[in-house]
């Protein structure tokens, strides 16, 4: 792609109109740029711009040095700022051309196309701008096709295989047994649970020794129980004796 550097190559102004330090810095910047020392070239062009903030040559070439360092966003911003100045049509055409290049490298293809179109309106016969315009249109078409393919892939991933969706739906559907169980009367379920043996009772039946140990009795309780038994025996004996005495008395009575 063409990278316009008209300010470096053929922007010729009388030396008397420029400060000596500004011209010196620009010459050093041009030399560094041609040696592909773009960072040093930027330093020199900014020094010239500090000497003369109105220097279109120094500012334009600063954008060119930024582009050489692949600082495409910064160079695009600088070129965009130059568009507000009152300049000749040839200068404006070169600004739009370089702006299109910076936007193209930033993959802002639609904006770069618009910039190249503006450059061609000002300089219709520039073959480099025509070539870059065609290249930008091709890159835009490729970008749109890639985005379309990514969207289709995303839709397929979200939608999934219809057969797989049907299988997942069948797997998640309740079986006839589960449906019958879910519609069963709750009281029947409770009755069925009541019929099931208590696990605690099963444990007691399985282990007869568990919980069957006799309780220990204190000597005082044992003595009271013995006294109560003896008292009951005494009362029973007294009743038996009374019954015997009554029977004997009846036998001695006179029969009428």
CSV table of C-alpha atoms in Angstrom, one decimal:
chain,number,residue,atom,x,y,z
A,1,UNK,CA,0.0,0.0,0.0
A,2,UNK,CA,1.1,3.5,-0.7
A,3,UNK,CA,1.9,5.6,2.4
A,4,UNK,CA,1.9,9.2,1.3
A,5,UNK,CA,4.8,11.3,2.6
A,6,UNK,CA,4.3,14.3,0.4
A,7,UNK,CA,5.4,16.6,3.2
A,8,UNK,CA,8.7,14.8,3.3
A,9,UNK,CA,9.3,14.4,-0.4
A,10,UNK,CA,8.0,17.5,-2.0
A,11,UNK,CA,6.6,20.1,0.4
A,12,UNK,CA,9.2,22.8,-0.4
A,13,UNK,CA,9.0,26.1,1.4
A,14,UNK,CA,11.5,28.9,1.4
A,15,UNK,CA,14.0,28.4,4.2
A,16,UNK,CA,13.4,32.0,5.3
A,17,UNK,CA,9.8,31.2,6.3
A,18,UNK,CA,10.9,28.4,8.7
A,19,UNK,CA,13.0,28.6,11.8
A,20,UNK,CA,16.4,27.0,11.5
A,21,UNK,CA,15.8,24.6,14.4
A,22,UNK,CA,12.5,23.4,12.9
A,23,UNK,CA,14.1,22.7,9.5
A,24,UNK,CA,17.0,20.9,11.2
A,25,UNK,CA,14.7,18.6,13.2
A,26,UNK,CA,12.6,17.9,10.1
A,27,UNK,CA,15.7,17.0,8.1
A,28,UNK,CA,16.8,14.6,10.9
A,29,UNK,CA,13.4,13.1,11.0
A,30,UNK,CA,13.3,12.5,7.3
A,31,UNK,CA,16.7,10.8,7.5
A,32,UNK,CA,15.6,8.6,10.4
A,33,UNK,CA,12.3,7.7,8.6
A,34,UNK,CA,14.1,6.6,5.5
A,35,UNK,CA,16.4,4.4,7.7
A,36,UNK,CA,13.2,2.9,9.1
A,37,UNK,CA,14.1,4.3,12.5
A,38,UNK,CA,10.5,5.4,13.0
A,39,UNK,CA,10.5,6.1,16.7
A,40,UNK,CA,13.5,8.4,16.4
A,41,UNK,CA,11.8,10.1,13.4
A,42,UNK,CA,8.8,10.7,15.5
A,43,UNK,CA,11.0,12.4,18.2
A,44,UNK,CA,12.5,14.7,15.6
A,45,UNK,CA,9.2,15.6,14.0
A,46,UNK,CA,7.7,16.4,17.4
A,47,UNK,CA,10.7,18.6,18.2
A,48,UNK,CA,10.0,20.5,15.0
A,49,UNK,CA,6.4,20.8,16.0
A,50,UNK,CA,7.4,22.2,19.4
A,51,UNK,CA,9.4,24.9,17.5
A,52,UNK,CA,6.4,25.7,15.3
A,53,UNK,CA,3.0,24.3,16.5
A,54,UNK,CA,1.5,25.5,13.2
A,55,UNK,CA,3.9,23.5,11.1
A,56,UNK,CA,1.7,21.3,8.9
A,57,UNK,CA,4.8,19.6,7.5
A,58,UNK,CA,6.0,18.5,11.0
A,59,UNK,CA,2.5,17.3,12.1
A,60,UNK,CA,1.8,15.4,8.9
A,61,UNK,CA,5.2,13.6,9.1
A,62,UNK,CA,4.6,12.8,12.8
A,63,UNK,CA,1.5,10.8,11.7
A,64,UNK,CA,3.7,9.1,9.1
A,65,UNK,CA,6.2,8.1,11.8
A,66,UNK,CA,3.4,6.8,14.0
A,67,UNK,CA,2.2,4.6,11.1
A,68,UNK,CA,5.7,3.2,10.6
A,69,UNK,CA,5.6,2.1,14.3
A,70,UNK,CA,2.3,0.4,13.7
A,71,UNK,CA,0.5,2.9,16.0
A,72,UNK,CA,-2.4,2.9,13.6
A,73,UNK,CA,-5.0,4.3,16.0
A,74,UNK,CA,-2.8,7.2,17.0
A,75,UNK,CA,-1.9,8.0,13.4
A,76,UNK,CA,-5.5,7.9,12.4
A,77,UNK,CA,-6.4,10.3,15.2
A,78,UNK,CA,-3.6,12.7,14.1
A,79,UNK,CA,-4.7,12.6,10.4
A,80,UNK,CA,-8.3,13.2,11.4
A,81,UNK,CA,-7.3,16.3,13.3
A,82,UNK,CA,-5.6,17.7,10.3
A,83,UNK,CA,-8.8,17.5,8.3
A,84,UNK,CA,-10.1,20.6,10.1
A,85,UNK,CA,-7.4,22.8,8.7
A,86,UNK,CA,-7.7,24.9,5.5
A,87,UNK,CA,-5.4,23.2,3.1
A,88,UNK,CA,-4.9,22.7,-0.6
A,89,UNK,CA,-6.7,19.9,-2.4
A,90,UNK,CA,-3.5,17.9,-2.9
A,91,UNK,CA,-2.7,18.1,0.8
A,92,UNK,CA,-6.2,17.0,1.7
A,93,UNK,CA,-6.0,14.1,-0.7
A,94,UNK,CA,-2.8,12.8,0.9
A,95,UNK,CA,-4.3,13.2,4.4
A,96,UNK,CA,-7.3,11.1,3.4
A,97,UNK,CA,-5.0,8.5,1.7
A,98,UNK,CA,-2.9,8.1,4.9
A,99,UNK,CA,-6.0,8.1,7.0
A,100,UNK,CA,-7.4,5.3,4.9
A,101,UNK,CA,-4.2,3.3,5.4
A,102,UNK,CA,-4.3,3.7,9.2
A,103,UNK,CA,-8.0,2.7,9.3
A,104,UNK,CA,-7.3,-0.3,7.0
A,105,UNK,CA,-4.5,-1.6,9.3
A,106,UNK,CA,-6.9,-1.2,12.2
A,107,UNK,CA,-9.4,-3.5,10.3
A,108,UNK,CA,-11.9,-0.6,10.1
A,109,UNK,CA,-12.5,-1.4,6.5
A,110,UNK,CA,-15.7,0.5,5.9
A,111,UNK,CA,-14.2,3.7,7.3
A,112,UNK,CA,-11.0,3.2,5.3
A,113,UNK,CA,-13.1,2.8,2.1
A,114,UNK,CA,-14.8,6.2,2.8
A,115,UNK,CA,-11.4,7.8,3.3
A,116,UNK,CA,-10.0,6.5,0.0
A,117,UNK,CA,-13.1,7.7,-1.8
A,118,UNK,CA,-12.6,11.2,-0.4
A,119,UNK,CA,-9.0,11.1,-1.5
A,120,UNK,CA,-10.0,10.1,-5.1
A,121,UNK,CA,-12.6,12.9,-5.2
A,122,UNK,CA,-9.7,15.3,-4.6
A,123,UNK,CA,-7.2,13.5,-6.8
A,124,UNK,CA,-9.0,11.1,-9.2
A,125,UNK,CA,-5.9,10.1,-11.0
A,126,UNK,CA,-3.9,8.6,-8.1
A,127,UNK,CA,-3.4,4.9,-8.9
A,128,UNK,CA,-2.2,4.0,-5.4
A,129,UNK,CA,-5.3,5.2,-3.8
A,130,UNK,CA,-7.4,3.3,-6.4
A,131,UNK,CA,-5.5,0.1,-5.6
A,132,UNK,CA,-5.9,0.6,-1.8
A,133,UNK,CA,-9.6,1.2,-2.3
A,134,UNK,CA,-10.0,-2.1,-4.1
A,135,UNK,CA,-8.0,-3.9,-1.5
A,136,UNK,CA,-10.1,-2.4,1.3
A,137,UNK,CA,-13.3,-3.5,-0.4
A,138,UNK,CA,-11.9,-7.1,-0.7
A,139,UNK,CA,-11.0,-7.1,3.0
A,140,UNK,CA,-14.4,-5.8,4.0
A,141,UNK,CA,-16.1,-8.6,2.0
A,142,UNK,CA,-13.9,-11.2,3.7
A,143,UNK,CA,-14.7,-9.8,7.1
A,144,UNK,CA,-18.4,-9.9,6.4
A,145,UNK,CA,-18.2,-13.5,5.2
A,146,UNK,CA,-16.3,-14.5,8.3
A,147,UNK,CA,-18.8,-12.8,10.6
A,148,UNK,CA,-21.6,-14.5,8.8
A,149,UNK,CA,-19.9,-17.9,9.2
A,150,UNK,CA,-19.3,-17.3,12.9
A,151,UNK,CA,-23.0,-16.3,13.3
A,152,UNK,CA,-24.1,-19.5,11.6
A,153,UNK,CA,-21.8,-21.6,13.7
A,154,UNK,CA,-23.1,-19.8,16.8
A,155,UNK,CA,-26.7,-20.5,15.8
A,156,UNK,CA,-25.9,-24.2,15.2
A,157,UNK,CA,-24.2,-24.5,18.6
A,158,UNK,CA,-27.2,-22.9,20.3
A,159,UNK,CA,-29.8,-24.9,18.3
A,160,UNK,CA,-27.9,-28.2,18.4
A,161,UNK,CA,-28.7,-31.4,16.5
A,162,UNK,CA,-32.5,-31.9,16.1
A,163,UNK,CA,-32.1,-35.7,16.7
A,164,UNK,CA,-30.0,-35.0,19.8
A,165,UNK,CA,-32.7,-32.6,21.1
A,166,UNK,CA,-35.4,-35.2,20.6
A,167,UNK,CA,-33.3,-37.8,22.4
A,168,UNK,CA,-32.7,-35.4,25.3
A,169,UNK,CA,-36.5,-34.7,25.4
A,170,UNK,CA,-37.2,-38.5,25.6
A,171,UNK,CA,-34.6,-39.0,28.2
A,172,UNK,CA,-36.1,-36.3,30.4
A,173,UNK,CA,-39.7,-37.6,29.9
A,174,UNK,CA,-41.0,-39.6,32.9
A,175,UNK,CA,-41.5,-43.3,32.4
A,176,UNK,CA,-45.0,-44.9,32.6
A,177,UNK,CA,-44.1,-46.3,36.0
A,178,UNK,CA,-43.1,-42.8,37.2
A,179,UNK,CA,-46.3,-41.3,35.8
A,180,UNK,CA,-48.4,-44.0,37.6
A,181,UNK,CA,-46.5,-43.4,40.8
A,182,UNK,CA,-46.9,-39.6,40.5
A,183,UNK,CA,-50.7,-39.9,40.1
A,184,UNK,CA,-51.1,-42.4,43.0
A,185,UNK,CA,-53.3,-41.4,45.9
A,186,UNK,CA,-51.1,-39.9,48.6
A,187,UNK,CA,-53.1,-41.8,51.3
A,188,UNK,CA,-52.2,-45.1,49.5
A,189,UNK,CA,-48.6,-44.1,49.7
A,190,UNK,CA,-48.9,-43.4,53.4
A,191,UNK,CA,-50.7,-46.8,53.9
A,192,UNK,CA,-47.9,-48.5,52.0
A,193,UNK,CA,-45.3,-46.8,54.2
A,194,UNK,CA,-47.3,-47.8,57.4
A,195,UNK,CA,-47.2,-51.5,56.3
A,196,UNK,CA,-43.5,-51.5,56.0
A,197,UNK,CA,-41.9,-52.6,59.3
A,198,UNK,CA,-40.2,-50.1,61.5
A,199,UNK,CA,-36.4,-50.4,61.1
A,200,UNK,CA,-36.1,-49.9,64.8
A,201,UNK,CA,-38.4,-52.9,65.5
A,202,UNK,CA,-36.5,-55.0,63.0
A,203,UNK,CA,-33.3,-54.2,64.8
A,204,UNK,CA,-34.8,-55.3,68.2
A,205,UNK,CA,-36.0,-58.6,66.7
A,206,UNK,CA,-32.8,-59.3,65.0
A,207,UNK,CA,-30.9,-58.8,68.3
A,208,UNK,CA,-32.9,-60.3,71.2
A,209,UNK,CA,-30.2,-59.5,73.7
A,210,UNK,CA,-30.3,-55.9,73.0
A,211,UNK,CA,-32.5,-54.0,75.6
A,212,UNK,CA,-33.4,-57.2,77.5
A,213,UNK,CA,-31.0,-56.9,80.5
A,214,UNK,CA,-32.8,-57.1,83.9
A,215,UNK,CA,-33.0,-54.0,86.1
A,216,UNK,CA,-31.0,-54.1,89.3
A,217,UNK,CA,-33.0,-53.9,92.7
A,218,UNK,CA,-31.7,-52.1,95.7
A,219,UNK,CA,-31.7,-54.0,99.1
A,220,UNK,CA,-34.3,-51.6,100.5
A,221,UNK,CA,-36.8,-52.3,97.6
A,222,UNK,CA,-36.2,-56.0,98.0
A,223,UNK,CA,-37.0,-55.9,101.7
A,224,UNK,CA,-40.2,-53.9,101.1
A,225,UNK,CA,-41.3,-56.4,98.5
A,226,UNK,CA,-40.7,-59.3,100.9
A,227,UNK,CA,-42.6,-57.7,103.7
A,228,UNK,CA,-45.5,-57.1,101.3
A,229,UNK,CA,-45.6,-60.7,100.2
A,230,UNK,CA,-45.5,-61.9,103.9
A,231,UNK,CA,-48.3,-59.6,104.8
A,232,UNK,CA,-50.4,-61.0,101.9
A,233,UNK,CA,-49.7,-64.5,103.0
A,234,UNK,CA,-50.7,-63.7,106.6
A,235,UNK,CA,-54.0,-62.2,105.4
A,236,UNK,CA,-54.8,-65.2,103.2
A,237,UNK,CA,-54.1,-67.6,106.2
A,238,UNK,CA,-56.4,-65.6,108.5
A,239,UNK,CA,-59.2,-65.8,105.9
A,240,UNK,CA,-58.7,-69.6,105.5
A,241,UNK,CA,-58.8,-70.1,109.3
A,242,UNK,CA,-62.1,-68.1,109.6
A,243,UNK,CA,-63.6,-70.2,106.8
A,244,UNK,CA,-62.7,-73.4,108.6
A,245,UNK,CA,-64.1,-72.2,111.9
A,246,UNK,CA,-67.4,-71.3,110.2
A,247,UNK,CA,-67.7,-74.7,108.7
A,248,UNK,CA,-67.1,-76.4,112.0
A,249,UNK,CA,-69.7,-74.4,113.7
A,250,UNK,CA,-72.3,-75.3,111.1
A,251,UNK,CA,-71.7,-79.0,111.5
A,252,UNK,CA,-72.4,-78.9,115.3
A,253,UNK,CA,-75.7,-77.0,114.9
A,254,UNK,CA,-79.0,-78.9,115.4
A,255,UNK,CA,-80.8,-79.9,112.2
A,256,UNK,CA,-84.4,-78.8,112.1
